[in-house]
XYZ file of C-alpha atoms in Angstrom:
587
model
C 26.907 -34.153 2.297
C 26.545 -30.412 2.233
C 30.338 -29.965 2.311
C 31.150 -32.316 -0.576
C 32.410 -31.187 -3.950
C 29.280 -29.738 -5.567
C 30.727 -28.155 -8.655
C 28.304 -30.007 -10.895
C 25.296 -28.986 -8.851
C 26.473 -25.397 -8.584
C 26.893 -25.206 -12.324
C 23.340 -26.427 -12.743
C 22.150 -23.905 -10.154
C 23.803 -20.994 -11.932
C 22.424 -22.174 -15.288
C 18.906 -22.162 -13.895
C 17.855 -23.471 -10.501
C 14.288 -23.056 -11.619
C 14.630 -26.398 -13.383
C 15.388 -28.358 -10.193
C 12.798 -31.028 -9.364
C 10.351 -30.445 -6.533
C 11.332 -33.546 -4.557
C 14.227 -33.422 -2.095
C 17.480 -35.111 -3.038
C 19.560 -34.242 0.028
C 19.308 -37.670 1.600
C 22.787 -37.440 3.061
C 21.707 -35.145 5.847
C 17.928 -34.812 5.530
C 15.373 -37.172 6.924
C 12.473 -37.489 4.493
C 8.949 -37.730 5.817
C 6.280 -40.080 4.550
C 3.388 -38.434 2.754
C 0.149 -39.789 1.420
C -0.109 -39.445 -2.337
C -3.257 -37.890 -3.793
C -4.121 -41.208 -5.443
C -3.936 -42.944 -2.070
C -6.119 -40.317 -0.445
C -8.695 -40.678 -3.185
C -8.858 -44.454 -2.940
C -9.140 -44.247 0.836
C -11.976 -41.766 0.516
C -13.793 -43.953 -1.983
C -13.366 -46.981 0.239
C -14.736 -45.107 3.219
C -17.691 -43.872 1.211
C -18.556 -47.363 0.005
C -18.226 -48.814 3.484
C -20.361 -46.088 4.972
C -23.063 -46.572 2.374
C -22.980 -42.872 1.511
C -23.120 -42.636 -2.292
C -24.402 -45.325 -4.607
C -22.612 -46.191 -7.808
C -25.539 -45.125 -10.059
C -25.518 -41.497 -8.949
C -24.090 -39.038 -11.503
C -21.468 -37.141 -9.487
C -20.122 -35.061 -12.366
C -20.129 -31.298 -11.670
C -23.139 -29.392 -12.954
C -20.888 -26.560 -14.163
C -17.273 -25.823 -14.923
C -16.318 -24.288 -11.588
C -12.975 -23.114 -12.997
C -14.507 -21.109 -15.837
C -14.381 -17.339 -16.097
C -17.916 -16.976 -14.744
C -17.442 -18.886 -11.489
C -14.105 -18.031 -10.043
C -11.411 -18.169 -8.599
C -11.905 -14.981 -6.602
C -9.097 -12.925 -5.030
C -7.258 -14.914 -2.392
C -6.124 -13.536 1.028
C -2.571 -14.581 0.141
C -2.566 -11.937 -2.571
C -3.650 -9.041 -0.409
C -7.435 -9.004 -0.989
C -10.335 -10.450 0.934
C -11.691 -13.772 -0.200
C -15.182 -13.474 -1.689
C -15.115 -9.682 -1.486
C -18.575 -8.196 -0.933
C -19.947 -6.039 -3.686
C -18.919 -2.449 -3.147
C -21.681 -0.009 -2.322
C -21.471 2.692 -4.980
C -22.195 5.493 -2.513
C -19.342 4.424 -0.229
C -16.759 5.466 -2.820
C -15.698 9.057 -3.380
C -16.281 10.350 -6.903
C -13.277 10.674 -9.164
C -12.205 14.310 -8.832
C -13.504 14.706 -5.276
C -10.235 16.343 -4.198
C -10.218 18.768 -7.123
C -11.506 21.705 -5.099
C -8.913 21.326 -2.364
C -6.295 22.994 -4.583
C -7.302 26.594 -3.878
C -8.633 27.724 -7.267
C -10.563 30.509 -5.568
C -7.345 32.061 -4.246
C -6.049 33.181 -7.642
C -8.075 35.546 -9.815
C -7.103 35.902 -13.458
C -5.669 39.279 -14.524
C -7.545 39.219 -17.831
C -4.405 39.675 -19.915
C -4.125 36.271 -21.520
C -3.601 36.131 -25.267
C -7.137 34.906 -25.974
C -8.926 37.612 -24.015
C -11.385 39.626 -26.121
C -11.849 43.314 -25.333
C -15.290 44.412 -24.216
C -16.933 47.670 -23.072
C -15.615 48.925 -19.756
C -12.017 47.728 -20.257
C -9.187 50.236 -19.816
C -6.492 50.811 -22.467
C -3.228 52.650 -21.816
C -2.196 54.638 -24.899
C 1.184 56.313 -25.526
C 2.451 57.964 -28.743
C 5.504 60.131 -29.384
C 7.163 61.833 -32.331
C 4.857 63.700 -34.673
C 2.131 63.558 -31.995
C 2.368 63.270 -28.170
C -0.174 61.129 -26.272
C -0.088 59.597 -22.757
C -3.454 58.639 -21.292
C -5.699 55.784 -20.261
C -8.935 55.558 -22.211
C -11.984 53.338 -21.561
C -13.777 51.164 -24.064
C -17.177 52.820 -24.424
C -20.578 51.189 -24.789
C -20.185 51.079 -28.578
C -16.907 49.147 -28.241
C -14.696 52.098 -29.260
C -11.835 54.013 -27.669
C -11.579 57.732 -28.403
C -8.120 59.067 -29.367
C -7.750 62.865 -29.420
C -7.043 64.240 -32.907
C -7.794 60.779 -34.304
C -11.372 60.020 -33.327
C -13.128 56.784 -32.265
C -11.363 53.494 -32.974
C -13.394 50.209 -32.775
C -11.645 47.599 -30.543
C -14.429 45.420 -29.079
C -13.842 41.700 -29.607
C -10.149 42.145 -30.373
C -7.267 40.462 -28.576
C -4.476 42.480 -26.967
C -2.233 41.829 -29.990
C -4.940 42.981 -32.411
C -5.528 46.075 -30.260
C -1.972 47.322 -30.754
C -2.136 46.879 -34.545
C -5.559 48.591 -34.758
C -4.484 51.669 -32.773
C -1.156 51.942 -34.602
C -2.894 51.861 -37.975
C -5.467 54.509 -36.916
C -2.725 56.933 -35.796
C -0.579 56.353 -38.881
C -3.560 57.096 -41.088
C -3.367 60.672 -39.741
C 0.369 60.893 -38.956
C 2.061 58.599 -41.466
C 5.661 59.474 -40.496
C 7.779 59.874 -37.350
C 5.244 58.342 -34.894
C 5.838 55.547 -32.393
C 2.857 53.879 -30.684
C 2.525 51.783 -27.510
C -0.717 50.241 -26.157
C -1.487 48.128 -23.130
C -4.726 46.525 -22.017
C -4.522 47.680 -18.422
C -7.551 46.181 -16.756
C -10.812 44.398 -17.321
C -14.253 44.991 -15.966
C -15.325 42.545 -13.215
C -18.204 40.206 -13.935
C -20.745 38.484 -11.743
C -21.436 34.829 -12.594
C -24.253 32.698 -11.184
C -23.264 29.185 -10.071
C -26.136 26.785 -9.538
C -27.182 23.157 -9.823
C -25.515 20.454 -7.722
C -22.908 22.584 -5.947
C -22.388 23.065 -2.236
C -23.222 26.790 -2.082
C -25.172 28.095 -5.090
C -24.991 31.847 -5.600
C -23.586 34.791 -7.571
C -19.812 35.153 -7.470
C -17.491 37.885 -8.706
C -14.573 37.325 -11.033
C -13.085 38.418 -14.313
C -14.033 37.367 -17.843
C -10.873 35.242 -18.095
C -11.362 33.294 -14.869
C -11.819 29.559 -15.374
C -14.909 27.518 -14.612
C -12.920 25.953 -11.753
C -12.506 29.384 -10.131
C -16.243 29.986 -9.947
C -17.038 26.388 -8.921
C -14.512 26.659 -6.107
C -16.143 29.916 -5.010
C -19.369 27.930 -4.663
C -17.700 25.291 -2.453
C -17.178 22.748 -5.204
C -19.431 20.087 -6.668
C -21.784 18.107 -4.436
C -19.878 14.808 -4.063
C -23.018 12.729 -3.682
C -25.253 14.162 -6.381
C -23.260 16.490 -8.657
C -21.784 15.654 -12.032
C -18.120 16.176 -12.866
C -18.779 15.584 -16.552
C -21.970 17.525 -17.309
C -21.327 21.216 -16.598
C -22.686 23.904 -18.898
C -22.187 27.664 -19.191
C -25.347 29.526 -20.237
C -25.763 33.078 -21.585
C -29.099 34.629 -22.453
C -30.807 31.239 -22.490
C -28.309 29.472 -24.750
C -25.365 27.182 -23.947
C -21.991 28.750 -24.796
C -19.765 25.953 -23.391
C -19.940 22.373 -22.101
C -17.262 21.392 -19.576
C -16.078 17.845 -18.761
C -13.738 17.989 -15.749
C -12.407 14.504 -16.538
C -10.545 16.079 -19.464
C -8.826 18.383 -16.984
C -8.160 15.632 -14.414
C -6.655 13.251 -16.951
C -5.055 15.479 -19.574
C -5.015 19.005 -18.139
C -7.428 20.279 -20.798
C -10.469 22.425 -20.015
C -12.905 24.687 -21.888
C -12.010 28.361 -21.386
C -15.124 30.439 -22.180
C -14.807 34.199 -21.704
C -17.422 35.104 -19.135
C -19.805 38.005 -19.307
C -21.715 39.596 -16.509
C -24.835 37.540 -15.784
C -23.553 34.218 -17.152
C -24.703 31.050 -15.387
C -22.718 27.902 -14.610
C -25.011 24.897 -14.139
C -23.750 21.627 -12.600
C -26.107 18.845 -13.613
C -27.072 15.772 -11.608
C -24.589 12.925 -11.527
C -24.992 10.555 -14.428
C -24.511 6.780 -14.631
C -21.469 5.546 -12.720
C -19.312 2.494 -12.032
C -17.269 1.486 -8.972
C -13.570 0.701 -9.417
C -11.747 -0.964 -6.508
C -8.870 -3.345 -5.767
C -5.226 -2.970 -6.736
C -5.537 0.461 -8.348
C -4.108 3.892 -7.584
C -7.501 5.543 -8.104
C -10.203 3.713 -6.171
C -13.213 5.878 -6.967
C -16.718 6.052 -8.329
C -16.392 6.961 -12.011
C -19.105 8.790 -13.906
C -19.875 7.710 -17.458
C -20.494 9.702 -20.598
C -23.410 7.667 -21.832
C -24.398 4.264 -20.483
C -21.230 2.218 -21.013
C -17.519 2.246 -21.738
C -14.850 -0.291 -22.618
C -12.518 -2.110 -20.277
C -9.515 -0.301 -21.732
C -11.115 3.046 -20.863
C -11.665 1.862 -17.286
C -8.023 0.783 -17.077
C -6.894 4.232 -18.207
C -9.049 5.918 -15.583
C -8.051 3.669 -12.679
C -4.224 3.658 -13.124
C -3.433 0.038 -12.179
C -0.824 -0.972 -9.639
C 1.983 -3.239 -10.768
C 1.239 -6.945 -10.825
C -2.483 -6.730 -11.635
C -3.427 -9.860 -13.533
C -7.219 -10.324 -13.281
C -10.425 -8.330 -13.168
C -13.663 -9.196 -11.382
C -16.533 -7.574 -13.297
C -20.007 -7.818 -11.868
C -23.317 -6.009 -12.031
C -26.879 -6.402 -13.185
C -28.088 -7.131 -16.675
C -31.536 -7.534 -18.195
C -31.457 -11.284 -17.555
C -30.251 -10.979 -13.939
C -27.056 -10.536 -11.904
C -23.828 -10.850 -13.837
C -20.293 -11.722 -12.655
C -17.174 -12.648 -14.587
C -13.562 -13.169 -13.560
C -11.369 -12.136 -16.493
C -7.663 -12.077 -17.260
C -6.420 -8.490 -17.583
C -5.429 -9.020 -21.214
C -9.029 -9.927 -22.066
C -10.638 -7.097 -20.110
C -9.906 -4.319 -22.623
C -12.602 -5.470 -25.020
C -15.249 -5.985 -22.322
C -18.246 -3.656 -22.022
C -18.710 -2.035 -18.612
C -22.184 -0.673 -17.932
C -23.701 1.716 -15.449
C -23.840 0.266 -11.924
C -21.096 -2.292 -12.524
C -18.258 -2.918 -10.086
C -14.773 -3.496 -11.466
C -12.315 -5.059 -9.020
C -8.697 -5.308 -10.178
C -6.666 -8.072 -8.558
C -2.999 -9.018 -8.384
C -3.960 -12.662 -8.552
C -1.014 -14.122 -10.386
C 1.154 -16.502 -8.380
C 4.853 -15.815 -8.451
C 6.601 -18.909 -9.731
C 9.941 -17.790 -8.293
C 11.054 -17.137 -4.739
C 14.232 -15.458 -3.519
C 16.174 -17.077 -0.679
C 19.176 -15.565 1.089
C 22.153 -17.294 2.695
C 23.993 -16.203 5.833
C 27.076 -17.639 7.469
C 29.686 -20.047 6.123
C 29.379 -20.812 2.402
C 30.918 -20.213 -1.007
C 29.259 -18.382 -3.873
C 26.456 -15.818 -4.045
C 24.279 -14.972 -1.050
C 20.930 -14.790 -2.888
C 19.273 -17.364 -5.130
C 16.166 -17.419 -7.273
C 14.412 -20.742 -6.704
C 11.245 -22.417 -7.957
C 8.221 -21.839 -5.762
C 8.179 -25.471 -4.627
C 11.905 -25.636 -3.772
C 12.804 -27.472 -0.565
C 15.634 -26.985 1.884
C 17.288 -30.288 1.014
C 17.835 -29.706 -2.682
C 18.930 -26.161 -1.994
C 21.576 -27.169 0.540
C 22.828 -29.911 -1.743
C 23.701 -27.207 -4.265
C 25.628 -25.027 -1.789
C 29.375 -25.468 -1.321
C 30.720 -24.787 2.190
C 34.103 -24.899 3.961
C 34.310 -28.468 5.217
C 36.057 -27.897 8.560
C 34.544 -24.492 9.339
C 30.809 -25.144 9.054
C 28.407 -26.364 11.736
C 25.897 -28.237 9.606
C 23.772 -29.362 12.565
C 23.094 -25.705 13.480
C 21.413 -24.780 10.197
C 18.211 -22.793 10.722
C 15.849 -20.489 8.821
C 14.831 -16.920 9.594
C 11.267 -16.549 8.335
C 9.149 -13.411 8.420
C 5.882 -15.291 8.914
C 7.323 -17.030 12.002
C 8.380 -13.673 13.442
C 4.863 -12.366 12.872
C 3.356 -15.371 14.650
C 5.753 -14.991 17.572
C 4.902 -11.321 17.882
C 1.162 -12.042 17.802
C 1.509 -14.784 20.444
C 3.491 -12.468 22.722
C 0.913 -9.717 22.307
C -1.888 -12.100 23.307
C 0.061 -13.205 26.377
C 0.565 -9.603 27.464
C -3.112 -8.811 26.928
C -4.070 -11.865 28.960
C -1.712 -10.723 31.742
C -3.336 -7.297 31.901
C -6.854 -8.701 31.731
C -6.189 -11.205 34.510
C -4.467 -8.992 37.054
C -5.740 -5.471 36.429
C -9.108 -3.996 37.296
C -10.084 -6.035 40.380
C -11.664 -3.888 43.130
C -9.767 -3.719 46.436
C -11.571 -4.759 49.591
C -9.259 -2.955 52.053
C -6.908 0.009 51.953
C -3.896 -2.261 52.324
C -5.078 -4.488 49.504
C -5.622 -1.411 47.334
C -2.039 -0.275 47.956
C -0.739 -3.679 46.937
C -2.855 -3.644 43.796
C -1.496 -0.219 42.810
C 2.075 -1.494 43.147
C 1.149 -4.624 41.224
C -0.473 -2.580 38.447
C 2.642 -0.402 38.114
C 4.813 -3.527 37.865
C 2.586 -5.030 35.173
C 2.493 -1.818 33.138
C 6.284 -1.466 33.226
C 6.705 -5.099 32.245
C 4.175 -4.902 29.404
C 5.799 -1.723 28.097
C 9.223 -3.406 27.938
C 7.985 -6.724 26.594
C 5.929 -5.118 23.838
C 9.096 -3.548 22.373
C 10.959 -6.808 21.752
C 11.317 -7.946 18.149
C 11.120 -11.727 17.618
C 13.784 -13.147 15.315
C 11.463 -15.543 13.483
C 14.036 -18.340 13.683
C 12.596 -21.642 12.487
C 14.181 -24.738 14.036
C 14.757 -27.301 11.294
C 17.221 -29.499 13.197
C 15.938 -32.905 14.308
C 18.508 -33.748 16.924
C 20.703 -36.544 15.573
C 18.280 -37.285 12.717
C 19.435 -34.563 10.360
C 17.482 -31.578 9.148
C 13.814 -31.371 8.200
C 13.284 -31.025 4.481
C 10.856 -28.107 4.693
C 9.556 -26.149 1.726
C 11.254 -22.780 1.403
C 9.314 -19.518 1.291
C 10.011 -16.237 -0.415
C 12.252 -14.086 1.755
C 13.665 -16.950 3.836
C 17.172 -16.476 5.225
C 18.987 -19.796 5.552
C 21.654 -19.564 8.245
C 24.658 -21.879 7.882
C 26.829 -20.910 10.870
C 30.545 -21.341 11.165
C 31.929 -23.533 13.910
C 32.229 -21.719 17.217
C 34.362 -22.617 20.219
C 32.672 -20.247 22.680
C 29.914 -20.457 25.270
C 27.999 -17.197 25.775
C 26.512 -16.341 29.186
C 23.782 -13.694 29.369
C 20.955 -12.573 31.565
C 21.178 -12.538 35.354
C 24.811 -13.580 35.825
C 27.317 -11.389 37.614
C 29.655 -11.051 34.627
C 27.944 -11.769 31.295
C 30.696 -12.966 29.001
C 31.813 -15.415 26.341
C 34.143 -18.203 27.451
C 35.897 -20.997 25.610
C 33.893 -24.204 25.421
C 35.384 -26.953 27.591
C 33.999 -30.479 27.148
C 32.656 -31.897 30.395
C 31.794 -28.581 32.046
C 28.171 -28.182 33.150
C 25.898 -25.182 33.008
C 26.515 -24.516 36.693
C 30.284 -24.604 36.126
C 30.054 -21.918 33.459
C 27.803 -19.748 35.667
C 30.242 -20.064 38.589
C 33.068 -19.093 36.230
C 31.057 -15.939 35.367
C 30.752 -14.914 39.046
C 27.511 -16.713 39.847
C 23.966 -15.413 39.864
C 22.876 -11.836 40.464
C 20.447 -11.218 43.358
C 17.572 -10.962 40.863
C 18.312 -14.270 39.136
C 15.773 -17.066 38.983
C 18.075 -20.026 39.375
C 15.194 -22.365 38.513
C 14.813 -20.815 35.060
C 18.061 -21.303 33.176
C 17.857 -21.854 29.436
C 20.305 -23.105 26.841
C 19.914 -21.702 23.324
C 21.492 -23.697 20.517
C 22.517 -21.831 17.393
C 19.963 -23.767 15.353
C 17.217 -21.838 17.193
C 16.257 -24.486 19.753
C 15.858 -23.110 23.306
C 15.520 -25.722 26.060
C 15.762 -25.827 29.882
C 19.293 -26.261 31.151
C 18.419 -29.488 32.971
C 17.504 -31.123 29.645
C 20.321 -29.655 27.573
C 23.562 -31.181 26.471
C 26.010 -28.322 26.042
C 27.972 -27.948 22.844
C 30.238 -25.307 21.378
C 28.414 -22.175 20.298
C 25.569 -22.463 22.833
C 24.233 -19.564 24.890
C 23.310 -19.903 28.552
C 20.471 -17.531 29.473
C 19.557 -16.903 33.133
C 16.073 -15.409 33.452
C 15.236 -12.815 36.128
C 12.944 -13.522 39.045
C 9.586 -11.740 38.897
C 9.709 -8.940 41.554
C 6.384 -9.775 43.209
C 5.159 -11.876 46.119
C 1.993 -12.819 44.236
C 2.765 -16.382 43.193
C 0.232 -16.512 40.375
C 1.405 -13.198 38.943
C 5.052 -14.269 39.248
C 4.242 -17.471 37.395
C 2.532 -15.565 34.566
C 5.422 -13.117 34.205
C 7.944 -15.952 34.236
C 6.068 -17.724 31.437
C 6.176 -14.582 29.316
C 9.887 -14.125 30.085
C 10.444 -17.643 28.824
C 8.391 -16.851 25.703
C 10.490 -13.732 25.061
C 13.731 -15.682 25.524
C 12.651 -18.323 23.005
C 11.655 -15.695 20.431
C 14.634 -13.371 20.872
C 17.337 -15.225 22.867
C 17.253 -12.312 25.294
C 16.574 -12.319 29.034
C 14.284 -9.301 29.422
C 15.586 -6.911 32.050
C 13.011 -6.211 34.759
C-alpha cells in the first residue's frame, strides 16, 4: 500500500530513481490494464495479411534504403517546438544579418576630428600659445603646402602628423630659435569638413558632408543604410582618385566590434557592392538571418558562430543544391562543425534531443521531498509505491494529477463552446421591432457571459481514480503535480446557495439536507443542476453521487433568459466551467 513502510524504496529513489523499471509495481492499489505486446501485434498483422491475400511470401519486403540514416531523417518533431517536415526557407524572406545596424543613429554623431590617429591636412586650424622668452597666442591655419606660419620662427611643416607629433614639431621649431625659458602649448582646434560620395546598393545614393575622422557607418547611415535586398554588408570599398584605399567588412564590426577607419578626404567615394552568395539560417538560433559569404562556402563551425545557438540544440538539417542534384542531410551538432556549407544552402538548427528525465511535483500529505527526477517512462504506480505518507491522515482514493496539457485542452474546449454560442445566437436579422429588442437584450447577455467565461482558468486536474478499483497506472509527464490530499471531514457548499459555507460531514445526510442547512437556494439557483465535486477531480450530478468527506456541492445558476435553446446552451457551458474549475460562474 502507499502508506506502508517504504524505507527501502525511498532509499533506492534517493540513490537514483532513474534506474526504476518502466513497468508498474504498485499492484496493491493500482489496477493494471491489458496491453497488446508488439510481437502480438506483428503476428496478428501477418496473419491478417496472409488471410487477405495481400502480400505473397516471395516478395522482397526489405527497405530500399536505411530510412534512419543521416540523409533521410528524422526531421524536427512538433513535440520539440518546430514544424514537422519544415518547408525550405525562401532566402528572400529572411532579413540579412546586420539589417538593424542602421537603426542605431550613426548619423546623429559627427566625429570631432581629434582622435589620436587623425592626420593633419591643409585647412585645419591649430591653436598656438608660447610664453617666457617669446609671447604667442593665436590660431593659425595649415596652408596649402601643409605648413603653419609662426611669427619670428617661420613656416613649420605639419601635414600628415598626428596631434601628438604636432606638439613636438612646434616645440622643437621654437626652441631652435629660443632655446631657453620658453613654454609651448598646441591644440588641433578644428578640421576641415569633407564631402564624401556614397553610391552602389544603398537606399539614397548621394554626396554627404562629414569630417575626415567620421566612420564609414556615419556616411552609410546618411545615405539611409544598405539596401536590404540587394546590398552587400561584406563588400564595401572606399575609393580615392580611382584607387581603393580601404575595404570594409561590416561582419567584423557586428561580431567583434572591429572596423576599418580610413581618414576621408574631400571627394572620396564609398561603394556598396551587390550582395554576394548567401545562406539561410533558421530554427533554434538567436540570429535567424540570411548570411552573406566571403567566397562560395564556409564551415559548419563558422555558421554556428554566426547564428548564436539557443540552449539544447542537438541536430542540424542542412539542405541545398549540388552539381548532382538536391542535397539534404540531418546531422548531429557535434558532426556539423566539419561540414561544408555552400551558397544557397539552408541550415536549420533543431533542439531535437529527447529529455530522458522528467520532474514531477508532490502536493498534499506525504513525507520527504516535494520534487523528484524520474525516468521519462515512469508511471504513477511505481512512483506512489516509493512515497511514504501518514497512514491515518491521507485520502489515497482522492489522488489526482494536475497536468498542464489537460488545462490547455480544457481551455481550448471552453473557447470553442463560447465561439459556438456566439455563432449560433448572434447575427440573426430581426423580423419585427419587438423581436429586435429581444435580440439586443439577448446579445448583451451573451457578450457579458462570454466575457466572464473566457477569463476562467481551468485547473487541468486529471482524474485517475477508478471508483472502487484503485487508481489508473498512467504514465507521468514532465511538470505533473501529483496531489495526495489529507483526509477532510468537511463538506463545502458553493454557488447559488444562500450561505456558502463549509460544514462537518455527517454520514447519512443527503445533498438536499446540506443545502437546507446552508439556507436553501438563492432565487437565481438552478435546482436541477447541482453537482458534487470529489477531491480526486471527478465532478458528477448530485443525483448520481454518493457523498463522502471532503466533497464540494456546487449549485449552478439559472440562465437569465426565456429562450429555452439559449438557456440550454449557457447551462451546458456553465457545467463545462464547473468541471474544469470547480466554480459556479456568477451570472
